[in-house]
Coordinates of C-alpha atoms and ligand atoms in Angstrom, one line a residue:
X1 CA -37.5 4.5 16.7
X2 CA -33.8 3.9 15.9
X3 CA -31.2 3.9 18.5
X4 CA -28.1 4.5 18.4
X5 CA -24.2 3.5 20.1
X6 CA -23.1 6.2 18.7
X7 CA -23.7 9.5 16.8
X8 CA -21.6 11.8 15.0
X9 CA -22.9 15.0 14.9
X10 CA -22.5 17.8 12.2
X11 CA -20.0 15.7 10.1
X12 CA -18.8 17.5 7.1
X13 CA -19.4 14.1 5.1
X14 CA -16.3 13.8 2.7
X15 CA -16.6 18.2 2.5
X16 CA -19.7 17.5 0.6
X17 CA -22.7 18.0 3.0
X18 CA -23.0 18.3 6.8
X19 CA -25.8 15.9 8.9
X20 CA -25.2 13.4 11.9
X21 CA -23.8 9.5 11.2
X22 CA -25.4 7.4 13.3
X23 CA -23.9 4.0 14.3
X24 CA -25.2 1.0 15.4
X25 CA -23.5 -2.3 16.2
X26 CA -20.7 -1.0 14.1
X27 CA -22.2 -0.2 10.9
X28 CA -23.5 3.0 10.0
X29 CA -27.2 2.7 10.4
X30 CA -28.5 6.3 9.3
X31 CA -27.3 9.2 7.7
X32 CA -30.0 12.6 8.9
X33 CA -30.2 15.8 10.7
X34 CA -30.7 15.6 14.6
X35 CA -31.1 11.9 14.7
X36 CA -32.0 10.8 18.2
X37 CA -30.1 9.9 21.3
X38 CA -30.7 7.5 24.0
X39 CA -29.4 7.5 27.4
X40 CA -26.3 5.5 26.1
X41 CA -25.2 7.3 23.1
X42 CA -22.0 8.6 22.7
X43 CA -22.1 11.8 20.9
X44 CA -19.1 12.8 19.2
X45 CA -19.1 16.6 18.5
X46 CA -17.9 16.7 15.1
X47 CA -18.4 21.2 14.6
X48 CA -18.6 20.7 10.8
X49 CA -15.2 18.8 10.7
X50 CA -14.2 16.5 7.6
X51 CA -15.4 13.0 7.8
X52 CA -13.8 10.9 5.4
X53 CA -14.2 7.1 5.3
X54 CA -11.3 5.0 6.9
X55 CA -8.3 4.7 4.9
X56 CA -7.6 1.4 2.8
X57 CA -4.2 0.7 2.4
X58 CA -3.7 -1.6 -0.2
X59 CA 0.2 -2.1 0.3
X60 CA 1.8 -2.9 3.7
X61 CA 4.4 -5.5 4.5
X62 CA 4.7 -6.1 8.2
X63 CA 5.9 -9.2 9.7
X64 CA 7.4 -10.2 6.4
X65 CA 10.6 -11.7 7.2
X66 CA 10.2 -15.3 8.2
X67 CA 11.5 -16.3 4.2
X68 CA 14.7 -17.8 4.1
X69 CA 16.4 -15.4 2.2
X70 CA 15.1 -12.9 4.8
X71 CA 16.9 -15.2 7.6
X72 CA 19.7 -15.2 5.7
X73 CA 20.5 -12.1 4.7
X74 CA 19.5 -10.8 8.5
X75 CA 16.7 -8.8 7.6
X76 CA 13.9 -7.8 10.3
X77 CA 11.4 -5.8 9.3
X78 CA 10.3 -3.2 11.9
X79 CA 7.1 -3.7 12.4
X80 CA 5.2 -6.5 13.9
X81 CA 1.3 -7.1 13.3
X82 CA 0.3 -5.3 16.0
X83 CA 2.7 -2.3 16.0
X84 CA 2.5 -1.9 12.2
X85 CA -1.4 -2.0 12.6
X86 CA -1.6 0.8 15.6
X87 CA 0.5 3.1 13.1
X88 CA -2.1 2.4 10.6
X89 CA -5.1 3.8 12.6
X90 CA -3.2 6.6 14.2
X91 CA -2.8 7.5 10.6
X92 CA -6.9 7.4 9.7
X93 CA -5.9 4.1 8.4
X94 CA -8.6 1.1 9.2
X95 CA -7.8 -1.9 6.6
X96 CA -4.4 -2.8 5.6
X97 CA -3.8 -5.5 3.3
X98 CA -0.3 -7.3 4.2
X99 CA 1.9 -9.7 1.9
X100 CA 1.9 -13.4 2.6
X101 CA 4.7 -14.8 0.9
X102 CA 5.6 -17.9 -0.4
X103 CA 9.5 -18.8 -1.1
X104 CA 10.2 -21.3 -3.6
X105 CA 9.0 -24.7 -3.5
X106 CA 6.6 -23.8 -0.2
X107 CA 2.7 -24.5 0.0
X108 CA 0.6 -20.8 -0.3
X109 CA -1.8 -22.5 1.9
X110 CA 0.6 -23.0 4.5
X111 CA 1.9 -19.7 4.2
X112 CA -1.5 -18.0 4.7
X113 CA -2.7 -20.2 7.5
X114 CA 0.9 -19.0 9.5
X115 CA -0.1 -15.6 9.2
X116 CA -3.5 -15.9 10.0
X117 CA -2.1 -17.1 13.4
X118 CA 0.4 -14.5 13.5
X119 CA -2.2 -12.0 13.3
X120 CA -4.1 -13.1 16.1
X121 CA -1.1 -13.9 18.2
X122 CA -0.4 -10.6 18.3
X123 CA -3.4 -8.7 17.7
X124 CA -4.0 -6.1 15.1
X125 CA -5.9 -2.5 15.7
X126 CA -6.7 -2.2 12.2
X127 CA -9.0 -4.4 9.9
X128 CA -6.8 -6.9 7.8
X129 CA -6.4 -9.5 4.4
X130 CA -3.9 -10.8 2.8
X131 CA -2.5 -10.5 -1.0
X132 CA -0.6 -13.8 -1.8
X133 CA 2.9 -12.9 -3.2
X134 CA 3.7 -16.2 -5.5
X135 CA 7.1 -17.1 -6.8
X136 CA 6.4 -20.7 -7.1
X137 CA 3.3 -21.1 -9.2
X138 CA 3.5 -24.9 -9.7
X139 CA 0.4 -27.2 -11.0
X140 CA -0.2 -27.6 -7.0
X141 CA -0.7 -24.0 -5.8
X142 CA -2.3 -23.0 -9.3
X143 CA -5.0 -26.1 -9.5
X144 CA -5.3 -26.9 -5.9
X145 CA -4.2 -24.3 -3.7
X146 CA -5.7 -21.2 -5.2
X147 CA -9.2 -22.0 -5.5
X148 CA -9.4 -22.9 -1.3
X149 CA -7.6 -19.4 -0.7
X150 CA -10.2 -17.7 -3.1
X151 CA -12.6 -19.1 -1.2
X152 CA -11.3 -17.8 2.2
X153 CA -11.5 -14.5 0.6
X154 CA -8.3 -13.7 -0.4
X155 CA -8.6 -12.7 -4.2
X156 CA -5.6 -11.4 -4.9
X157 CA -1.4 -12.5 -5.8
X158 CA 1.5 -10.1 -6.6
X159 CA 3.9 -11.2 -9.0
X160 CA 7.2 -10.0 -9.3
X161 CA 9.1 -9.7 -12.9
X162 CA 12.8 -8.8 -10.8
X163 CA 14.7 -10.4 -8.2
X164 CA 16.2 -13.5 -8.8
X165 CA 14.6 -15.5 -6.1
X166 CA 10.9 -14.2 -6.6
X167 CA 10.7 -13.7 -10.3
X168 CA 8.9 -16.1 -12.7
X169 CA 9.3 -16.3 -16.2
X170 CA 6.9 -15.5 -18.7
X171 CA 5.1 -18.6 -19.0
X172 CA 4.1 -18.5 -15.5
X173 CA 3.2 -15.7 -15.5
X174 CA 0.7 -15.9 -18.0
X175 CA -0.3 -19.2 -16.8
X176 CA -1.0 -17.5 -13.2
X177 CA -3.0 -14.8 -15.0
X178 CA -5.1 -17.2 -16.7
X179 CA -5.8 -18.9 -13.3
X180 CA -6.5 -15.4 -11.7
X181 CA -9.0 -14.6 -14.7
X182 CA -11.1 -18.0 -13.6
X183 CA -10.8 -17.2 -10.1
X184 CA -11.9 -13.6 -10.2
X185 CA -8.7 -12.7 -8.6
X186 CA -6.7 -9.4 -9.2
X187 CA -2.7 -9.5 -9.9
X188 CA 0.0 -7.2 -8.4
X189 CA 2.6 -6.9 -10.7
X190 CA 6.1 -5.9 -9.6
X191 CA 7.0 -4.6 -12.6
X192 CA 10.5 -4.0 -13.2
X193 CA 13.2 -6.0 -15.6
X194 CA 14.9 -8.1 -13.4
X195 CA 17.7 -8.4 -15.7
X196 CA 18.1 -5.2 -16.7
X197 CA 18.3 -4.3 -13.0
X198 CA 20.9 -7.1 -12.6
X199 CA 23.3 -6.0 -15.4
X200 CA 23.4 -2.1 -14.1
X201 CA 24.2 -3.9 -10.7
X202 CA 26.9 -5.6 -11.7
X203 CA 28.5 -3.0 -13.7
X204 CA 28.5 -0.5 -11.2
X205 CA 29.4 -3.1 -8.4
X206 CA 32.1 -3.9 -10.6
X207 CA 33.6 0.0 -10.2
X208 CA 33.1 -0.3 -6.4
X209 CA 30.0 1.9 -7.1
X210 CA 27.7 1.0 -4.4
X211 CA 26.9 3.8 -1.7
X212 CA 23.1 4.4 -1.1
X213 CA 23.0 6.7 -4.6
X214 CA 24.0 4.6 -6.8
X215 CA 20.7 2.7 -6.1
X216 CA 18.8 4.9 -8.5
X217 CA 20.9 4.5 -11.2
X218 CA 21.1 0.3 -11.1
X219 CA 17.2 0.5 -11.9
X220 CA 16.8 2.6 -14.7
X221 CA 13.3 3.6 -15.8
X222 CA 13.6 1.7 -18.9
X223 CA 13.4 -1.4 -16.9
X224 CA 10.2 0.2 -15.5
X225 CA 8.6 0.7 -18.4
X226 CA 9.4 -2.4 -20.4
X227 CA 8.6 -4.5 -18.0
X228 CA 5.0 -2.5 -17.4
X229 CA 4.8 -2.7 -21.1
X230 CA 5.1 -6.5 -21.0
X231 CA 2.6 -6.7 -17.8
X232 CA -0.3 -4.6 -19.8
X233 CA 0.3 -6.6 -23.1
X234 CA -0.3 -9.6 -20.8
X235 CA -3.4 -8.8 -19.2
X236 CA -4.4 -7.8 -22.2
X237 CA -4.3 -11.0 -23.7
X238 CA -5.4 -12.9 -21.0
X239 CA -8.4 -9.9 -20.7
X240 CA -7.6 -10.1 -16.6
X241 CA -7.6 -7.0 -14.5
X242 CA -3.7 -6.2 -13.0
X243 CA -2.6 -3.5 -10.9
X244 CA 0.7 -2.4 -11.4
X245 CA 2.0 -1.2 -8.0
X246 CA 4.9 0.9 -7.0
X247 CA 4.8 3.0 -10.3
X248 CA 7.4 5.5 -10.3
X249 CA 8.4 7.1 -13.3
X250 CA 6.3 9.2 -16.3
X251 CA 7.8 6.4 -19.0
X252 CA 5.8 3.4 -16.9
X253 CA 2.8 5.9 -16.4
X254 CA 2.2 6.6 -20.3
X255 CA 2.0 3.1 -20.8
X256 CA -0.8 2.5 -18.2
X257 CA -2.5 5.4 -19.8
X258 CA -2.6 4.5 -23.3
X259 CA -3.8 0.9 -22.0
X260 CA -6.4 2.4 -19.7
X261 CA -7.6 4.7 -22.7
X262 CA -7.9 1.6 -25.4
X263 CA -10.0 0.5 -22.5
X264 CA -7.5 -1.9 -21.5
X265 CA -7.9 -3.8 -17.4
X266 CA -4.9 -1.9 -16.4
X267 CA -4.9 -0.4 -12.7
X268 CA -2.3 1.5 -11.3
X269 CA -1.0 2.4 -8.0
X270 CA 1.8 5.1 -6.4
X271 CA 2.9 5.8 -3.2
X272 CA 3.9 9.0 -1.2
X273 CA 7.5 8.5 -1.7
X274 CA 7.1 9.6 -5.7
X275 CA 5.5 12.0 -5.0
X276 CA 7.5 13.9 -2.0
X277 CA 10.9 12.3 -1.7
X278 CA 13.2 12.2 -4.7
X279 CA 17.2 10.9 -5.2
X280 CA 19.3 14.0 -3.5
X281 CA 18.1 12.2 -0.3
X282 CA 19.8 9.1 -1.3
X283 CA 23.4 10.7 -1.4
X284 CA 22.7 11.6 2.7
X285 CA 25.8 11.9 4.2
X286 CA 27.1 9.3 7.2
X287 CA 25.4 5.9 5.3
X288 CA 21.7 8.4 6.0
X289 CA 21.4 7.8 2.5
X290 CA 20.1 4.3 3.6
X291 CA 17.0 5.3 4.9
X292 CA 15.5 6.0 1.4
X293 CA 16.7 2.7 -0.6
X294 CA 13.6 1.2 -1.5
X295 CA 12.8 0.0 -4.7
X296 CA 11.8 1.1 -7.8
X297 CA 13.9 3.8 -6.1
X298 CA 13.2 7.5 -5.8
X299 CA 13.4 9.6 -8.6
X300 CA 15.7 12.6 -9.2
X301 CA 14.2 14.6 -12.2
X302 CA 11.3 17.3 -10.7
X303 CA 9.6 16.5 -14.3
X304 CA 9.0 12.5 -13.1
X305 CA 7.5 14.0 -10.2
X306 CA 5.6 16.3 -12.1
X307 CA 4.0 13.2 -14.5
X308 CA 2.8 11.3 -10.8
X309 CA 1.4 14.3 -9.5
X310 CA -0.5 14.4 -13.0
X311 CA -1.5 10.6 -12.6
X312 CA -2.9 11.2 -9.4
X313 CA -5.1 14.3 -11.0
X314 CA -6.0 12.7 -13.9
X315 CA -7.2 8.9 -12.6
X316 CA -4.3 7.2 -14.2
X317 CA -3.3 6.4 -10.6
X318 CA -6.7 3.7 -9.3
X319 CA -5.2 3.7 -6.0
X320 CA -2.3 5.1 -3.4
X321 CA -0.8 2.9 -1.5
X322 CA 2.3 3.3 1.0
X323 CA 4.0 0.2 0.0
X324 CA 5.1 0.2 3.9
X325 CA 7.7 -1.3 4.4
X326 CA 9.9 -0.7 7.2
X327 CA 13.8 -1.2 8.6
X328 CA 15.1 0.1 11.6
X329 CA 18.2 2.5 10.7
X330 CA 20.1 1.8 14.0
X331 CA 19.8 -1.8 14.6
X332 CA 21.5 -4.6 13.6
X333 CA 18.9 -6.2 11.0
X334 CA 17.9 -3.2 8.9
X335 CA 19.5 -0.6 7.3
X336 CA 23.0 -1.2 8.9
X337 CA 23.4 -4.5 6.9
X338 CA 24.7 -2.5 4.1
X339 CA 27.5 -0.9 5.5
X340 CA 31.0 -2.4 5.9
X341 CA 34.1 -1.0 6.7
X342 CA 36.9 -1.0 4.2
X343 CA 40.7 -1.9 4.9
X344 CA 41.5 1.6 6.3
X345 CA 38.4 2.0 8.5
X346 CA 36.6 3.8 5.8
X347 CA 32.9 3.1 5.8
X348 CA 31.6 1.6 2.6
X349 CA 27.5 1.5 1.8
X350 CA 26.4 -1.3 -0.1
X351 CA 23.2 -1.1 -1.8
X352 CA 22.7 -4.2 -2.8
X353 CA 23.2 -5.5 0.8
X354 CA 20.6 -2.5 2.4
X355 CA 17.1 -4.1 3.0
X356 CA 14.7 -2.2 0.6
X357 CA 11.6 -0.7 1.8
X358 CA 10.5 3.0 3.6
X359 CA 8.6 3.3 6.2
X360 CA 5.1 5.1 5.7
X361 CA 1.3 3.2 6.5
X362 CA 1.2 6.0 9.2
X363 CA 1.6 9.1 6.9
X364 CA 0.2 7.8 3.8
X365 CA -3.3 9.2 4.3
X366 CA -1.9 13.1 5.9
X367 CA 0.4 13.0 3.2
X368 CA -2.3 13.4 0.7
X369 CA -4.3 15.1 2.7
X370 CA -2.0 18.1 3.1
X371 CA 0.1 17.7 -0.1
X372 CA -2.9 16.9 -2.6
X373 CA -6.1 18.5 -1.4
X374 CA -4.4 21.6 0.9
X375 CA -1.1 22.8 -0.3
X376 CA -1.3 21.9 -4.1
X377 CA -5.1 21.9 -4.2
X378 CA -4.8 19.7 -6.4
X379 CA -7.5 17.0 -5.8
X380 CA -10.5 17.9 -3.7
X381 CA -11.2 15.6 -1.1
X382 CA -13.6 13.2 -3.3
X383 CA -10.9 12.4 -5.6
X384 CA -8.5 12.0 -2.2
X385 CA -11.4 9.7 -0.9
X386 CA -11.5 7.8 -4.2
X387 CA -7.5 6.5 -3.9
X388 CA -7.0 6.5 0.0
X389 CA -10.3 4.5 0.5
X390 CA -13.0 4.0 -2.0
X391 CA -10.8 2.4 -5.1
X392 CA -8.9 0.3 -2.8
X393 CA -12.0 -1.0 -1.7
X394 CA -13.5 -1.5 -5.1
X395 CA -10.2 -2.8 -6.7
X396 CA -10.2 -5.4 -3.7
X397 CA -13.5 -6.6 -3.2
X398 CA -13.9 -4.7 -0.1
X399 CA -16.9 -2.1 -1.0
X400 CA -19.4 -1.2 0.1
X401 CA -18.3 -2.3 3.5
X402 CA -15.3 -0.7 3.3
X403 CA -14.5 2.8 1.7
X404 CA -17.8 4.1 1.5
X405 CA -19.8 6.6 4.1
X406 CA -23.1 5.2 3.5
X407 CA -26.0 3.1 5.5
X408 CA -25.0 -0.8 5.7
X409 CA -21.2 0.5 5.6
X410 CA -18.3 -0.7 8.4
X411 CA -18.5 2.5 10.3
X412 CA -14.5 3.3 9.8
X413 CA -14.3 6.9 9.7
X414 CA -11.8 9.7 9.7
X415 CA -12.1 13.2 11.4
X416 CA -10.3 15.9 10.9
X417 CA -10.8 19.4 12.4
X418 CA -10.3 22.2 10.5
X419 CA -8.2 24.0 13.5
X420 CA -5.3 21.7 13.0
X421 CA -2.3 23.6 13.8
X422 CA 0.2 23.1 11.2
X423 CA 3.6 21.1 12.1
X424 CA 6.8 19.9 11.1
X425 CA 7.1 15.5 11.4
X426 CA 8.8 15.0 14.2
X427 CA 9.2 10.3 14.5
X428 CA 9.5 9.7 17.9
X429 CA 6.5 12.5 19.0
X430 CA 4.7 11.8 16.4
X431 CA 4.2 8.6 14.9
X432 CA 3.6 4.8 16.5
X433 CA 5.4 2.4 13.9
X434 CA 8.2 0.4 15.4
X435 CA 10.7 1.7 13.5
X436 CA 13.1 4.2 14.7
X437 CA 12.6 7.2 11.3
X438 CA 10.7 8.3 8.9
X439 CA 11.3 9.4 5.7
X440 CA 9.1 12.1 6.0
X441 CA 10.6 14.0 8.8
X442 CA 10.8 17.4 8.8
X443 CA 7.7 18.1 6.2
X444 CA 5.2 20.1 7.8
X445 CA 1.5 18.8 7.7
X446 CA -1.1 20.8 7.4
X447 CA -4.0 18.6 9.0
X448 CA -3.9 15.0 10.3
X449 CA -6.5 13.3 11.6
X450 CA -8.3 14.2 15.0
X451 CA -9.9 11.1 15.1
X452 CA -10.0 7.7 13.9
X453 CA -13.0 5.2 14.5
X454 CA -13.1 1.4 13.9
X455 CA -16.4 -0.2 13.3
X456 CA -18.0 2.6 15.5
X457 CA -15.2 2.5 18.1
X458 CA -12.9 5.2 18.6
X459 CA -9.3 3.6 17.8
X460 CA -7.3 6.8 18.0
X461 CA -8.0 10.3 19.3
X462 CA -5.6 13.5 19.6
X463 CA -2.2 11.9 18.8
X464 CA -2.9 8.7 21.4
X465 CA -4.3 5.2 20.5
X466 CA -7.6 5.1 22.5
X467 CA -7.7 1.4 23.5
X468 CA -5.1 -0.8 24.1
X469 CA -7.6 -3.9 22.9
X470 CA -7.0 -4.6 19.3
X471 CA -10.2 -4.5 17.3
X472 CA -9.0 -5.6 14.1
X473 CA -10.3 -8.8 12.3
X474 CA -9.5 -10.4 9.0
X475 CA -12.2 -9.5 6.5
X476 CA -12.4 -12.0 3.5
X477 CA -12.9 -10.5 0.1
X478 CA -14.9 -10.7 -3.1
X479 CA -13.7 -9.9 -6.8
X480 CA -12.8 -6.6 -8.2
X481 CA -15.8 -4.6 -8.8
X482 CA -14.2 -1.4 -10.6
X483 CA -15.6 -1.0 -14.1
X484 CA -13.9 -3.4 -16.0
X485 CA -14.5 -3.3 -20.3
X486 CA -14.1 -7.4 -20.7
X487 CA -13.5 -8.8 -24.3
X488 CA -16.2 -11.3 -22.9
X489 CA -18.4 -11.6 -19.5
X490 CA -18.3 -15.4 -18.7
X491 CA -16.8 -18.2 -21.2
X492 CA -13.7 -17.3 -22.6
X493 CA -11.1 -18.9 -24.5
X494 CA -7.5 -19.1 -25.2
X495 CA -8.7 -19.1 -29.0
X496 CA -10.9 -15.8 -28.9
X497 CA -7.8 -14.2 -26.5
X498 CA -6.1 -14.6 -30.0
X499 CA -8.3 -13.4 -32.3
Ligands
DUC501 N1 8.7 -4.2 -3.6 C1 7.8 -3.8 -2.7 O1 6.6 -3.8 -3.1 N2 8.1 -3.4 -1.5 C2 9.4 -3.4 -1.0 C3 10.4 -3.8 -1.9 C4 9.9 -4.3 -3.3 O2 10.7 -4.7 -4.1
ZN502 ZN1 7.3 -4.6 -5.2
ZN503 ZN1 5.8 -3.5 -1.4

């Protein structure tokens, strides 16, 4: 007879059926009605309560200041390992996949190998990988460092098409998607026109334009969508499946569509900030403004909010990320680094000198939850399973183990009561991120999870983290395995792409 470590009784199994989850050795070993316990079972009482697999956030930068133009510019992200990772499961979040970043002229491999020790230096509560952000893709990292990282299980790189020191040109880009296509590996693309964004800079920096609100208007959604435009056209060619992340206006989002319906391997991700937070908040009085500079920046126009909303409804959005990515307001290396004082005391914001990045791994999956499946009713909790969990999972060579509720799966599972009382965000009661706000204050949730379980251990439970051990371990990963329509299924050539 099976036993069991633990059993779940009378789950409501993503609100589709109700029977117990039984666990063993931290996968889920059976899925039946009044499976058996022994002696040393724990039985968790689920009363027909939503069980939704662990949350797979595709998108979080912790730690992610050790670059040089971090250093220089004074920027500390909020968040260590460990306390960006405890946010993460008190969230029903159990995989996060961080940045590992190389600056110019530095080794990937290196870069990699000092976060892997980072990681278990401090100790991480959820399950972890790494994307590889590459700004440097020289004949050394493309012929000789890639393959070894592919083999560790690390299968995929973000590129960036803005900023001036992460950007690459064209060529390299398409000569790091070619290298992705024979590695298996998916690209991120930051997907914005660097110069574009430069030349609204300067012109508005120019007028002494440069409070927090001005932000929105130095990256125009043009510069989203051409530069989108010119990622899809590229994967095209080079028949290599790309995500573009961050996507924030409806101009970038048609694009991806009309790719995605020509059958293209365009994916697509957004995060809660497009779909909840918006440009008023960037004109905050008292430099509060601040707190929302991220970039591609919020939105003002209901309507662009409207066209996400639609992408998450209609699977133009694969995945939903939070793009985490957290400053302190108060201290001295986040936010405050954009504001000066001018001659007569007045203060003066500076966008371009305010680190860029919200706050958000925490609320990501509650977000949605409430928002998208219990406000809106928008999405019903399978397409909410599909981009918190099970198309992360799939995009990044995670599933089954990850994302799924079936036998053989990573028992990471989410629990959420239906007796939730509804409240209003409050940062420092609520949430367990080392930064000192969140953007999302003051938005009332309707449910947020009662539970949160790690490989079969319980990791967070009624607002506390359970255990102060840190269960999280880096889990290598395999290629994409979302349907893909490929021009060709093994050989290929730059002669055929052409054709
Ligand atoms: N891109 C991100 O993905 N996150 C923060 C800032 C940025 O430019
Ligand atoms: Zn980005
Ligand atoms: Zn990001």
């Amino acid at each position: 007879m099976q036993s069991f470590d633990v059993i779940l009784r009378n789950a409501h199994v993503n609100g589709a059926y109700v029977c117990d989850i039984g666990i063993k050795h931290g996968l889920i070993s059976s899925l039946g009605v009044n499976l058996v316990a022994s002696e040393n079972t724990q039985i968790i009482e689920c009363e027909h309560a939503i069980v939704t697999p662990g949350g797979i956030d595709g998108h979080v930068h912790l730690a992610q200041d050790k670059s040089p133009r971090a250093r220089e510019a004074g920027y500390q992200c909020a968040d260590t390992i460990e306390t960006g990772t405890r946010s993460a499961v008190a969230g029903g979040t159990t995989t996060v996949l961080l940045f590992a970043e190389q600056s110019r002229g530095e080794s990937v491999l290196e870069k990699v190998d000092a976060y892997h020790q980072l990681a278990t230096y401090q100790g991480s509560h959820a399950d972890y990988g790494f994307h590889i952000i590459i700004t440097d893709p020289t004949p050394k990292v493309l012929e000789q460092e890639l393959p070894v990282l592919a083999r560790q299980g690390i299968s995929s790189m973000k590129l960036f098409l803005t900023y001036k020191h992460m950007r690459i040109s064209d060529k390299d880009f398409l000569r790091a998607l070619h290298k992705a296509r024979e590695l298996g590996m998916v690209a991120l693309v930051h997907a914005e026109n660097g110069d574009l964004v430069d030349f609204f800079t300067e012109q508005l920096e120019s007028q002494g334009l440069t409070d927090p609100v001005y932000k929105a208007i130095a990256h125009p959604a043009a510069a989203e969508a051409e530069a989108t435009n010119r990622a899809v056209t590229f994967s095209s060619v080079m028949d290599t499946p790309l995500l573009i992340v961050h996507v924030s206006v409806p101009e970038s989002t048609e694009v991806i569509r009309k790719a995605q319906s020509h059958l293209k391997p365009v994916f697509a991700e957004t995060c809660p900030q497009y779909l909840l937070l918006g440009k008023s908040q960037l004109a905050q009085e008292h430099f509060c403004g601040a707190k929302f500079i991220c970039s591609p920046p919020l939105r003002s126009d209901p309507n662009d909010v409207e066209a996400i909303w639609r992408g998450i409804i209609n699977g133009t959005f694969t995945i939903f990320s939070s793009d985490h990515c957290p400053y302190s307001f108060t201290g001295p290396h986040g936010k405050q680094l954009g504001l000066s004082r001018a001659d007569n005391g007045n203060p003066n914001g500076m966008f371009t000198k305010t680190p860029n990045g919200l706050p958000g791994v925490e609320t990501r999956v509650p977000l949605l939850f409430s928002e998208g499946v219990l406000r809106r009713r928008c999405i019903d909790i399978k397409r909410f399973v599909e981009l918190t969990s099970e198309n992360p999972a799939k995009l990044y060579g995670l599933y089954p183990k990850k994302g799924a509720i079936q036998v053989g799966s990573d028992a990471d599972l989410v629990i959420w009561h239906k007796s939730f009382t509804p409240r209003r965000l409050q940062h420092d009661r609520d949430l367990h991120d080392g930064c000192d706000y969140s953007p999302y204050e003051g938005i009332e949730f309707l449910n947020w999870p009662k539970m949160t379980l790690l490989r079969g251990r319980v990791v967070f439970r009624d607002g506390q983290i359970v255990n102060s051990s840190k269960y999280g371990e880096f889990v290598p990963r395999k290629g994409c395995t979302l349907p893909l329509s490929r021009k060709m299924v093994g050989s290929w050539d730059v002669l055929y792409a052409a054709s």
